[in-house]
Amino acid sequence: MQELIAAGRLRRGLTEPLLPVAVLALLAVAAAALDQTVLCWSSVGALAGYSLSGSV
């Protein structure tokens, strides 16, 4: 039973939307700071697609 609880916590932690959203947001900010327009807009598009997909 203890293994089942641990697996549930692990799966919940891995599917938490905070990590991918934070990574994409940092990528977009870093790309904008480095004047990498295409990478910045692709990161913003990934954030929009992720939020529109219902994953958040």
PDB file of C-alpha atoms in Angstrom:
ATOM      1  CA  MET A   1       0.000   0.000   0.000  1.00  0.00           C
ATOM      2  CA  GLN A   2       2.881   2.347   0.848  1.00  0.00           C
ATOM      3  CA  GLU A   3       4.326   1.873  -2.663  1.00  0.00           C
ATOM      4  CA  LEU A   4       1.005   2.906  -4.193  1.00  0.00           C
ATOM      5  CA  ILE A   5       0.957   6.128  -2.167  1.00  0.00           C
ATOM      6  CA  ALA A   6       4.552   6.918  -3.145  1.00  0.00           C
ATOM      7  CA  ALA A   7       3.776   6.295  -6.834  1.00  0.00           C
ATOM      8  CA  GLY A   8       0.799   8.660  -6.614  1.00  0.00           C
ATOM      9  CA  ARG A   9       2.918  11.416  -5.093  1.00  0.00           C
ATOM     10  CA  LEU A  10       5.639  10.912  -7.693  1.00  0.00           C
ATOM     11  CA  ARG A  11       3.174  11.045 -10.593  1.00  0.00           C
ATOM     12  CA  ARG A  12       1.518  14.146  -9.146  1.00  0.00           C
ATOM     13  CA  GLY A  13       4.897  15.840  -8.779  1.00  0.00           C
ATOM     14  CA  LEU A  14       5.937  15.012 -12.341  1.00  0.00           C
ATOM     15  CA  THR A  15       2.674  16.245 -13.854  1.00  0.00           C
ATOM     16  CA  GLU A  16       2.558  19.485 -11.881  1.00  0.00           C
ATOM     17  CA  PRO A  17       2.253  22.300 -14.459  1.00  0.00           C
ATOM     18  CA  LEU A  18       4.458  24.677 -12.474  1.00  0.00           C
ATOM     19  CA  LEU A  19       7.769  23.247 -13.715  1.00  0.00           C
ATOM     20  CA  PRO A  20       7.163  23.373 -17.499  1.00  0.00           C
ATOM     21  CA  VAL A  21       5.488  26.777 -17.275  1.00  0.00           C
ATOM     22  CA  ALA A  22       8.370  28.175 -15.234  1.00  0.00           C
ATOM     23  CA  VAL A  23      10.955  26.771 -17.659  1.00  0.00           C
ATOM     24  CA  LEU A  24       9.149  28.171 -20.698  1.00  0.00           C
ATOM     25  CA  ALA A  25       8.699  31.562 -19.039  1.00  0.00           C
ATOM     26  CA  LEU A  26      12.395  31.744 -18.130  1.00  0.00           C
ATOM     27  CA  LEU A  27      13.329  30.713 -21.664  1.00  0.00           C
ATOM     28  CA  ALA A  28      11.146  33.469 -23.102  1.00  0.00           C
ATOM     29  CA  VAL A  29      12.664  36.103 -20.794  1.00  0.00           C
ATOM     30  CA  ALA A  30      16.223  34.929 -21.488  1.00  0.00           C
ATOM     31  CA  ALA A  31      15.610  34.914 -25.237  1.00  0.00           C
ATOM     32  CA  ALA A  32      14.160  38.415 -25.096  1.00  0.00           C
ATOM     33  CA  ALA A  33      17.164  39.625 -23.083  1.00  0.00           C
ATOM     34  CA  LEU A  34      19.545  38.146 -25.659  1.00  0.00           C
ATOM     35  CA  ASP A  35      17.532  39.688 -28.508  1.00  0.00           C
ATOM     36  CA  GLN A  36      16.639  36.258 -29.909  1.00  0.00           C
ATOM     37  CA  THR A  37      13.264  37.182 -31.387  1.00  0.00           C
ATOM     38  CA  VAL A  38      12.369  33.833 -32.931  1.00  0.00           C
ATOM     39  CA  LEU A  39      13.229  31.844 -29.802  1.00  0.00           C
ATOM     40  CA  CYS A  40      11.334  34.321 -27.631  1.00  0.00           C
ATOM     41  CA  TRP A  41       8.154  34.096 -29.715  1.00  0.00           C
ATOM     42  CA  SER A  42       8.390  30.304 -29.959  1.00  0.00           C
ATOM     43  CA  SER A  43       8.605  30.144 -26.156  1.00  0.00           C
ATOM     44  CA  VAL A  44       5.599  32.437 -25.813  1.00  0.00           C
ATOM     45  CA  GLY A  45       3.729  30.284 -28.340  1.00  0.00           C
ATOM     46  CA  ALA A  46       4.601  27.155 -26.373  1.00  0.00           C
ATOM     47  CA  LEU A  47       3.225  28.773 -23.215  1.00  0.00           C
ATOM     48  CA  ALA A  48       0.017  29.722 -25.016  1.00  0.00           C
ATOM     49  CA  GLY A  49      -0.384  26.267 -26.513  1.00  0.00           C
ATOM     50  CA  TYR A  50       0.256  24.638 -23.142  1.00  0.00           C
ATOM     51  CA  SER A  51      -2.346  26.788 -21.426  1.00  0.00           C
ATOM     52  CA  LEU A  52      -4.922  26.371 -24.193  1.00  0.00           C
ATOM     53  CA  SER A  53      -4.516  22.595 -24.216  1.00  0.00           C
ATOM     54  CA  GLY A  54      -6.035  22.376 -20.764  1.00  0.00           C
ATOM     55  CA  SER A  55      -2.819  21.166 -19.171  1.00  0.00           C
ATOM     56  CA  VAL A  56      -2.762  24.044 -16.703  1.00  0.00           C
TER      57      VAL A  56
END
